[in-house]
mmCIF file of C-alpha atoms in Angstrom:
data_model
loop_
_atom_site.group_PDB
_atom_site.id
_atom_site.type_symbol
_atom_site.label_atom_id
_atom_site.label_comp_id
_atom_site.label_asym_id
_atom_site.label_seq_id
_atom_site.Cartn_x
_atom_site.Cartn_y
_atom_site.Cartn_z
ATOM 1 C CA UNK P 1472 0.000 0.000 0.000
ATOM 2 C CA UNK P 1473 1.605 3.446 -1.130
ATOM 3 C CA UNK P 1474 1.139 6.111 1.861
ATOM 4 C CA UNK P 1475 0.424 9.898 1.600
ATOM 5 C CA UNK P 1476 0.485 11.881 4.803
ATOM 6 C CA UNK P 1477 -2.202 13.935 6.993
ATOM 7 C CA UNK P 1478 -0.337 16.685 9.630
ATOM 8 C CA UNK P 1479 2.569 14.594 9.306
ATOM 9 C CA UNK P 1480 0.976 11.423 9.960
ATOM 10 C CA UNK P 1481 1.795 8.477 7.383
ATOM 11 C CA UNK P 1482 -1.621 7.097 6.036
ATOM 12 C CA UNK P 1483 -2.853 4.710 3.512
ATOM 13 C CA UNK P 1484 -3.091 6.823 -0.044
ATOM 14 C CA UNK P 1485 -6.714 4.696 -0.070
ATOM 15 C CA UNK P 1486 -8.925 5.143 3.175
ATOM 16 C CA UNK P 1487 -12.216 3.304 3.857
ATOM 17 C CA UNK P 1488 -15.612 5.657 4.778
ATOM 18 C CA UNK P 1489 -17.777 4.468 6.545
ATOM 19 C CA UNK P 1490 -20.882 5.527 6.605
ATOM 20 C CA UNK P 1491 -22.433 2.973 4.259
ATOM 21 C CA UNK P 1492 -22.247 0.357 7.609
ATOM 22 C CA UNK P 1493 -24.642 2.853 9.227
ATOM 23 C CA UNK P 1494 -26.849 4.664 7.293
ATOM 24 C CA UNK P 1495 -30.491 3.231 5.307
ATOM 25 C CA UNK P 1496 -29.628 -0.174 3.475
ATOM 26 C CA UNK P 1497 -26.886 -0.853 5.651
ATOM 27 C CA UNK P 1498 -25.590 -4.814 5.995
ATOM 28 C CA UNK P 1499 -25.886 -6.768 9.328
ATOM 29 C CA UNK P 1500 -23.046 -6.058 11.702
ATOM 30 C CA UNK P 1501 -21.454 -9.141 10.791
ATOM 31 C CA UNK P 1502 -20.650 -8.075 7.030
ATOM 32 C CA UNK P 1503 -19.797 -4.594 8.228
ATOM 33 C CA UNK P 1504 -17.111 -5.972 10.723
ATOM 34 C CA UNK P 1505 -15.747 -8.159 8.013
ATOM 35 C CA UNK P 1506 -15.040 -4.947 5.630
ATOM 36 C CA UNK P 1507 -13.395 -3.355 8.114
ATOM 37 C CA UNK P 1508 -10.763 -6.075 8.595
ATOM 38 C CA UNK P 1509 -10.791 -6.626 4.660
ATOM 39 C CA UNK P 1510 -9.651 -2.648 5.030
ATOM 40 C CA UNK P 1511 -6.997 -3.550 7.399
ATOM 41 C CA UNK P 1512 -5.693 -6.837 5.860
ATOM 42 C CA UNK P 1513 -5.295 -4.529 2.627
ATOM 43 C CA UNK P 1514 -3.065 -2.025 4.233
ATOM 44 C CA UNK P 1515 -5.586 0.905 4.509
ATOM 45 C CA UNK P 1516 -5.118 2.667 7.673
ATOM 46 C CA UNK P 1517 -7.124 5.745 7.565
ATOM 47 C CA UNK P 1518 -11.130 5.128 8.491
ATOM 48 C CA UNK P 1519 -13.361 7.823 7.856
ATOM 49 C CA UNK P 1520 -16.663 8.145 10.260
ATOM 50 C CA UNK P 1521 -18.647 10.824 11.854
ATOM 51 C CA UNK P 1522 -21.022 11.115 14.686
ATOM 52 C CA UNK P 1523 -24.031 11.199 12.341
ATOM 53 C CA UNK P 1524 -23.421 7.872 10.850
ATOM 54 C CA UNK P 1525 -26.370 6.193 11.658
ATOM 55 C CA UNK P 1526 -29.795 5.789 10.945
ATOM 56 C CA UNK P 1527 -32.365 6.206 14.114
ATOM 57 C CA UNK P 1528 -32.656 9.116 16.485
ATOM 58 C CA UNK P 1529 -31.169 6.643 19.137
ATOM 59 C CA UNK P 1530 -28.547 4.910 18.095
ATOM 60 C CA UNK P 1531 -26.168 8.245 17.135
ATOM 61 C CA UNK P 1532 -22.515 7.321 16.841
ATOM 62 C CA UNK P 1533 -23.054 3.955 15.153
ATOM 63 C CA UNK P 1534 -20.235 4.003 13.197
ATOM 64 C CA UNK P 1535 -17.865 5.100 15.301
ATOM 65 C CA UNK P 1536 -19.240 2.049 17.636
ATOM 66 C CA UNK P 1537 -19.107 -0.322 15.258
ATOM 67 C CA UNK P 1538 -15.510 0.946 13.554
ATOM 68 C CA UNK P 1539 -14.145 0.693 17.461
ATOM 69 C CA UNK P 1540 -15.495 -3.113 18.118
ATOM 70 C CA UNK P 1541 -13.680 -3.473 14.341
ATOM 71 C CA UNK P 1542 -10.393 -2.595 15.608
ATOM 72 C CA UNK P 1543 -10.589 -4.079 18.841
ATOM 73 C CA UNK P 1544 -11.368 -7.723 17.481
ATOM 74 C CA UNK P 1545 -8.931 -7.493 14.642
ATOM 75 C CA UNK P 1546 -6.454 -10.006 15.271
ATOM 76 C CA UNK P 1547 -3.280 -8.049 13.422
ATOM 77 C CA UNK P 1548 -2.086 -4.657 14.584
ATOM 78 C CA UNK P 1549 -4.139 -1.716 14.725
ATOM 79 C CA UNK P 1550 -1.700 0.949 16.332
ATOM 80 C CA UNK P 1551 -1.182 2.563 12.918
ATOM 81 C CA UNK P 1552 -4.683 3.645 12.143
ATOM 82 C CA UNK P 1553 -5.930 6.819 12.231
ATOM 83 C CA UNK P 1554 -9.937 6.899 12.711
ATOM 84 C CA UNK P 1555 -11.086 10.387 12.139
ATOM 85 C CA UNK P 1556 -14.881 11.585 12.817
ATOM 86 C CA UNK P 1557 -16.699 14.952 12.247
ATOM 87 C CA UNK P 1558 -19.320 16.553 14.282
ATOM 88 C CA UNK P 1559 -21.460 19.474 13.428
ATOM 89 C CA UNK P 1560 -23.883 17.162 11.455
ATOM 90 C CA UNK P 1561 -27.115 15.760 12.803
ATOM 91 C CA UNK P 1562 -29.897 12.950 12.198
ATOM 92 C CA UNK P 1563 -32.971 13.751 14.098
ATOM 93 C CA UNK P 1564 -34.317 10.255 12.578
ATOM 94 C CA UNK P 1565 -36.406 11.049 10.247
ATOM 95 C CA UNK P 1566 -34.050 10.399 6.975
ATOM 96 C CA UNK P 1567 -33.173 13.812 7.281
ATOM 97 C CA UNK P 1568 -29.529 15.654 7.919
ATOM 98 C CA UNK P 1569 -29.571 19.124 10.202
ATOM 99 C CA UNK P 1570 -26.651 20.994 11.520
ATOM 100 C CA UNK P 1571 -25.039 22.450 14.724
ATOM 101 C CA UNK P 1572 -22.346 24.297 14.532
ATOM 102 C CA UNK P 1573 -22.408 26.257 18.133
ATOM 103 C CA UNK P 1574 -19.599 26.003 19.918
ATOM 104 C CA UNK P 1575 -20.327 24.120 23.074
ATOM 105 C CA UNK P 1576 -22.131 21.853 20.774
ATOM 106 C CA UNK P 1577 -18.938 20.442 19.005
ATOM 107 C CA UNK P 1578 -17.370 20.232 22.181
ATOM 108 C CA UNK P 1579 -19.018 17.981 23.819
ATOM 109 C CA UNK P 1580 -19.795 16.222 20.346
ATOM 110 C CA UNK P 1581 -16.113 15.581 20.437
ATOM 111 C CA UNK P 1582 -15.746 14.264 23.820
ATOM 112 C CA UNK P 1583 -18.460 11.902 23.333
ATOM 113 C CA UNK P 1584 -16.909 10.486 20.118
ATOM 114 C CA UNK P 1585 -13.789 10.243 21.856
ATOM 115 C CA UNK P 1586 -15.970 8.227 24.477
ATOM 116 C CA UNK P 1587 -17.614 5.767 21.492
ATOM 117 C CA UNK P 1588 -14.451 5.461 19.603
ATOM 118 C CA UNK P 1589 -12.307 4.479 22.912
ATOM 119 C CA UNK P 1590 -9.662 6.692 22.900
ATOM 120 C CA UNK P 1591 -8.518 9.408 24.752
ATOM 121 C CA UNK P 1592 -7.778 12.074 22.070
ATOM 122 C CA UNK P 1593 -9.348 11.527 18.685
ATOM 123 C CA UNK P 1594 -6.320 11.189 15.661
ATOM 124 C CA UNK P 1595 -8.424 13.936 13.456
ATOM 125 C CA UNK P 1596 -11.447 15.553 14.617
ATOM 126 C CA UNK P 1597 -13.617 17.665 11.447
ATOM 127 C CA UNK P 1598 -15.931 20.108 11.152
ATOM 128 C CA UNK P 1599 -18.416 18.179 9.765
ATOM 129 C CA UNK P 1600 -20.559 20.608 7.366
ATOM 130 C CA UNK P 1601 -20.975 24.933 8.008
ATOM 131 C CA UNK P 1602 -23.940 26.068 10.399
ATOM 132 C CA UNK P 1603 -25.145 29.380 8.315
ATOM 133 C CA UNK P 1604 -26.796 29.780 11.618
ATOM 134 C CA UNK P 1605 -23.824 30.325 13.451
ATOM 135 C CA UNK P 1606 -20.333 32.276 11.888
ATOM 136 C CA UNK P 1607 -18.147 30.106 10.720
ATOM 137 C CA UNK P 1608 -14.854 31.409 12.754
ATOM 138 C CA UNK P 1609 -17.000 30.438 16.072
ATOM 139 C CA UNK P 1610 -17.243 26.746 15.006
ATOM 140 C CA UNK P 1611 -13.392 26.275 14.121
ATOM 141 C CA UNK P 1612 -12.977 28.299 17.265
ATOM 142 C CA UNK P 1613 -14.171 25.618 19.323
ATOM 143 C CA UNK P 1614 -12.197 23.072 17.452
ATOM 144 C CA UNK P 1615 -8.925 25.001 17.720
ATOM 145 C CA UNK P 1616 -9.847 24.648 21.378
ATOM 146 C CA UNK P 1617 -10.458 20.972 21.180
ATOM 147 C CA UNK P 1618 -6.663 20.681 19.604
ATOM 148 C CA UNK P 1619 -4.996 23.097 22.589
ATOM 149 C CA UNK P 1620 -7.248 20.733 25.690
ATOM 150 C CA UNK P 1621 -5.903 18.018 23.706
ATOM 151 C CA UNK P 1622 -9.229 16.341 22.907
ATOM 152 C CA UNK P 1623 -8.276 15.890 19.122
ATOM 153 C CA UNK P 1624 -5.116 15.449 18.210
ATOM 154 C CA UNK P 1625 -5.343 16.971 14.460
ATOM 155 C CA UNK P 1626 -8.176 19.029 13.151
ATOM 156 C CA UNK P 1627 -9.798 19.100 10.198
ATOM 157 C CA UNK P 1628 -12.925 20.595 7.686
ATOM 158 C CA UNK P 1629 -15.090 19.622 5.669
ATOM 159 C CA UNK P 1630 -17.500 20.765 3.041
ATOM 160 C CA UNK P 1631 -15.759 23.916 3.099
ATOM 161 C CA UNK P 1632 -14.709 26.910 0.492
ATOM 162 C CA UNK P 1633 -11.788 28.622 -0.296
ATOM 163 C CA UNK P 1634 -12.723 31.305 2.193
ATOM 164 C CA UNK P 1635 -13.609 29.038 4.823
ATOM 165 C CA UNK P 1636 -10.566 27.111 4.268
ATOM 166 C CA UNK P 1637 -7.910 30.178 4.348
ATOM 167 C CA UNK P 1638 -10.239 31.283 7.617
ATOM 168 C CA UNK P 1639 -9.775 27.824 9.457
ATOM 169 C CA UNK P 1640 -6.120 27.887 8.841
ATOM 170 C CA UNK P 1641 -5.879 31.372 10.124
ATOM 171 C CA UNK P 1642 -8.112 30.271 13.526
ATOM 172 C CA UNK P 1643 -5.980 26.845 13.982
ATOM 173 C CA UNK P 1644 -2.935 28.646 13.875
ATOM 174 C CA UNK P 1645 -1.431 26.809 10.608
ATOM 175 C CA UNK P 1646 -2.408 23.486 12.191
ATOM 176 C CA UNK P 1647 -5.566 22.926 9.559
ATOM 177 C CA UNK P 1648 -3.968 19.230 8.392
ATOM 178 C CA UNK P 1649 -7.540 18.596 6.313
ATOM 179 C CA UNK P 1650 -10.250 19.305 4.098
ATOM 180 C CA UNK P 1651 -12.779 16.666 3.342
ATOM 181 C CA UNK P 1652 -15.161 17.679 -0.057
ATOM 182 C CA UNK P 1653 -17.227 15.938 -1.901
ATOM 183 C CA UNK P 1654 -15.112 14.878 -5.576
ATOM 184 C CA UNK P 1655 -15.460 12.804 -7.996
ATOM 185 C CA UNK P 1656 -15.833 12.358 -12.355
ATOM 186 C CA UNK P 1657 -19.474 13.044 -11.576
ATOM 187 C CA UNK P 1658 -19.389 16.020 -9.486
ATOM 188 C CA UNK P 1659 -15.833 18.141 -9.921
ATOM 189 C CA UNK P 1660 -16.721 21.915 -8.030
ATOM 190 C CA UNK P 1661 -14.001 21.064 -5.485
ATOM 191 C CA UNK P 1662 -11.358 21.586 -7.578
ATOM 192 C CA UNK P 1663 -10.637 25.247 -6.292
ATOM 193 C CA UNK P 1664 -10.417 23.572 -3.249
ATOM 194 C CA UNK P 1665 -8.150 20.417 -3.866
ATOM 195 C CA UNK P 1666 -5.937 23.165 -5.751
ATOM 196 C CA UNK P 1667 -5.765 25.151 -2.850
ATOM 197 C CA UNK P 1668 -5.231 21.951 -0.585
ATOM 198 C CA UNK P 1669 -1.824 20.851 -2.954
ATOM 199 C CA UNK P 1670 -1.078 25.233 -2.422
ATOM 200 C CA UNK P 1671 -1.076 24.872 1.108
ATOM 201 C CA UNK P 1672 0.001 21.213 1.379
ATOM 202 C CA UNK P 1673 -2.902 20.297 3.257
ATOM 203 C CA UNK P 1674 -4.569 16.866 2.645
ATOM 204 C CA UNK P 1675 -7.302 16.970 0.657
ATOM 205 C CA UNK P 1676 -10.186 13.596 1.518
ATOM 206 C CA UNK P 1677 -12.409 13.248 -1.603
ATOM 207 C CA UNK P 1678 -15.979 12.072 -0.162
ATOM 208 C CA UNK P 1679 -17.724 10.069 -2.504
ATOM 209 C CA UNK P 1680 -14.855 9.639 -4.615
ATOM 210 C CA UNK P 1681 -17.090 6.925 -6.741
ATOM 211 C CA UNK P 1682 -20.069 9.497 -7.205
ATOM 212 C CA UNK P 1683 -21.635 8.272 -4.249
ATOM 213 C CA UNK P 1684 -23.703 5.194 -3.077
ATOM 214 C CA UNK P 1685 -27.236 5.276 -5.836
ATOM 215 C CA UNK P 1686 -24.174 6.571 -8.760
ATOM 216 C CA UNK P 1687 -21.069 4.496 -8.068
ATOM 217 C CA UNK P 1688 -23.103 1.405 -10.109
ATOM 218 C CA UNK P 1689 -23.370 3.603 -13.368
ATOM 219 C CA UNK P 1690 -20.032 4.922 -13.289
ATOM 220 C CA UNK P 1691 -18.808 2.840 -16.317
ATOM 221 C CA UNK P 1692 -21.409 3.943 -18.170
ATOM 222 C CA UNK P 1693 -22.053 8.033 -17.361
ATOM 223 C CA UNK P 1694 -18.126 8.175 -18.232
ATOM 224 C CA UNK P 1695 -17.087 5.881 -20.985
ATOM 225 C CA UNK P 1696 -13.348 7.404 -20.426
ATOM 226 C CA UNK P 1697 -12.553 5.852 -17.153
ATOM 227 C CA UNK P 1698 -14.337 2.365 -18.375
ATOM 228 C CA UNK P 1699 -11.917 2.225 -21.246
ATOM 229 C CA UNK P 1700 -8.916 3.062 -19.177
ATOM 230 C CA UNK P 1701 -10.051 -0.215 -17.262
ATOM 231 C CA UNK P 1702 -10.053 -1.988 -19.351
ATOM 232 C CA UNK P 1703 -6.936 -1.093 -21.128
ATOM 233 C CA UNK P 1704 -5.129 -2.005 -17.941
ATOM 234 C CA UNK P 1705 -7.460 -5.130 -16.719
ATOM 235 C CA UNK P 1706 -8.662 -3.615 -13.739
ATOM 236 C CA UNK P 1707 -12.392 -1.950 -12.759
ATOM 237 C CA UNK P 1708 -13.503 1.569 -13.600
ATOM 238 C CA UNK P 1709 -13.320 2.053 -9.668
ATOM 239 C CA UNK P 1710 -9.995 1.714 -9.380
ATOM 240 C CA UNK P 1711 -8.827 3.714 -12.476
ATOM 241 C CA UNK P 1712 -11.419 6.732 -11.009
ATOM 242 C CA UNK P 1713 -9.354 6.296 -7.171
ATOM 243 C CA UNK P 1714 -5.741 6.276 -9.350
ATOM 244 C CA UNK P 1715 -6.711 9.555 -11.415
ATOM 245 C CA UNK P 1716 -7.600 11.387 -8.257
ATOM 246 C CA UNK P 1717 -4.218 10.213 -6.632
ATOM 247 C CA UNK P 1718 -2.622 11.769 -9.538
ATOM 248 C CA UNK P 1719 -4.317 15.106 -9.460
ATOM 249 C CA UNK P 1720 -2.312 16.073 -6.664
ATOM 250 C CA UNK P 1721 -0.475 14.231 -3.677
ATOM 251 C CA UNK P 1722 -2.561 15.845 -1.057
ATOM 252 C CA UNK P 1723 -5.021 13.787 -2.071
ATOM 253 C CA UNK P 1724 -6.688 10.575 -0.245
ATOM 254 C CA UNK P 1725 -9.660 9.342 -1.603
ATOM 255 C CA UNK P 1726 -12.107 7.643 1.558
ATOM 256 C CA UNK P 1727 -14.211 5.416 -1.121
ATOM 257 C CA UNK P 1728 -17.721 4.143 0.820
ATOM 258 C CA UNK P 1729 -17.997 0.575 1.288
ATOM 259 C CA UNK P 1730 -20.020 -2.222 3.058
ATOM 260 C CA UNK P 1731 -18.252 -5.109 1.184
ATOM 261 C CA UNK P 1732 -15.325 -6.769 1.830
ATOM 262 C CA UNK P 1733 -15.024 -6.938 -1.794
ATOM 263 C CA UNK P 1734 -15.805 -3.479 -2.640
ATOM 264 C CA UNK P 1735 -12.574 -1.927 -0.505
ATOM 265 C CA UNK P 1736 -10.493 -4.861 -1.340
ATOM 266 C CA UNK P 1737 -10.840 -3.040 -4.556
ATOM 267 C CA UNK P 1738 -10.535 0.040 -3.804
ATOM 268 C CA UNK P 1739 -7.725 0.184 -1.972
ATOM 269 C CA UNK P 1740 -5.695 -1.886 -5.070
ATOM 270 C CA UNK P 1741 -6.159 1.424 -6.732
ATOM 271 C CA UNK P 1742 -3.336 2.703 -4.641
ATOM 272 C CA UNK P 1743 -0.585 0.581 -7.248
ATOM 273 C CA UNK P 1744 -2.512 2.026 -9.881
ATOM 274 C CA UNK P 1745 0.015 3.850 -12.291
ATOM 275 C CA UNK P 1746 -1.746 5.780 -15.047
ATOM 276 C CA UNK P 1747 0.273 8.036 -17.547
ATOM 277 C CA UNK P 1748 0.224 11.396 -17.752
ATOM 278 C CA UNK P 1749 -1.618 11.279 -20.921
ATOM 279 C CA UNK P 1750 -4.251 8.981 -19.543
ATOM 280 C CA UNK P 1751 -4.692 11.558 -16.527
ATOM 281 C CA UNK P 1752 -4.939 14.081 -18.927
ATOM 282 C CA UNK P 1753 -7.831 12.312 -20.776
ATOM 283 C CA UNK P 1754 -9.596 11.825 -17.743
ATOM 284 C CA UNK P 1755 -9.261 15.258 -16.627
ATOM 285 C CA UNK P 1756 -10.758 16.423 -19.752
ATOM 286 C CA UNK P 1757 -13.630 13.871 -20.236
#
């Protein structure tokens, strides 16, 4: 597995997400455990999650629960995997997503992730999605805070702009190590912010890298470019989409969805990928 780094922490170039194990159509635990270790017998080492991975008003934090009873019965190492989470984003229960970005929200959001994952500082804590009902700079202000009481050890964003990026990097002090955006051949708007990310040397965590759980299965054939790459090298149009997005930039780690073991097995062979620059070019431009 090739590695790429996040606050100058050595990760997998491929990380898992995980909120496919949690959210509607979801697989019994049982499958969902098994991808995890697939993950970890592949060499990925960076698991994505968030607080508001799951599906009933009750059972919030169900990823990070099930990701931590992942590790813990894995029978190989675990010590080199960073889990990072988000907060900000809510699931009242009724298939709908709401937001909180108030300070002492995120706070104790944070400490109660810290709680579900079992640790006692979370490896990369994010800013899970901008409260327009509450400025921007208080939100990463309460995260910077996390980082100096030691509650995370990295921060990070997400769904963030330019703006909001160069203002969380000015809050945290330079110690903004992440920006998590939604990318892929199907929806491309982040590129201002992936180009700033490879600017600023700050790692950039495509969500959705595939197009997202209902598009991933038509990828092949809403954009014939990537399926004939595939096949020119023998591999799936999943992989080829993961290796073009490695080669955009080397801030970039793509955190593909899955809830087979299959699936990230998969995925994560994308990582030994090696497409030419022409090829990247062509896939750029399709």
């Amino acid at each position: 597995m090739q590695h790429r780094t996040i606050g100058g922490r050595a990760v997998s170039a491929i990380g898992l997400g995980g909120m496919p194990m949690s959210i509607e159509g979801r697989p019994d635990r049982g499958r969902s455990i098994a991808t995890i270790h697939a993950a970890l017998d592949a060499g990925v080492t960076l698991i994505d999650t968030a607080d508001a991975y799951h599906q009933h008003a009750d059972e919030v934090g169900h990823n990070e629960e099930l990701i931590a009873a992942a590790l813990r019965s894995y029978g190989g190492d675990t010590s080199g995997v960073l889990v990072a989470t988000k907060g900000g984003h809510l699931r009242p229960g009724d298939g709908s997503w709401t937001k909180d970005g108030r300070p002492e929200y995120l706070k104790e959001a944070a400490k109660a992730s810290a709680k579900r994952l079992g640790v006692e500082a979370i490896g990369l804590y994010q800013f899970h999605r901008p409260d327009p009902n509450v400025p921007y700079g208080d939100s990463v202000g309460a995260i910077r805070d996390l980082l100096d009481d030691g509650v995370i050890e990295m921060a990070g964003i997400s769904n963030a702009d330019p703006d909001q990026i160069r203002q969380a990097q000015d809050i945290l002090g330079g110690r903004l190590v992440s920006v998590q955006n939604q990318f892929s051949p199907r929806f491309r708007s982040s590129e201002p912010e992936l180009e700033l990310c490879a600017e600023l040397g700050i790692a950039f965590l495509p969500w959705s890298p595939l197009g997202g759980i209902s598009n991933a299965g038509d990828l092949a054939t809403r954009h014939a470019a990537f399926a004939e790459v595939a096949a020119d090298h023998g591999v799936s149009p999943y992989q080829v989409v993961l290796a073009w997005e490695l080669a955009l930039a080397p801030v970039v780690v793509p955190i593909p969805g899955a809830s087979r073991p299959a699936s990230i097995t998969d995925s994560a062979a994308a990582a030994e990928l090696q497409l030419t620059t022409d090829e990247v070019a062509r896939l750029s431009a399709a």
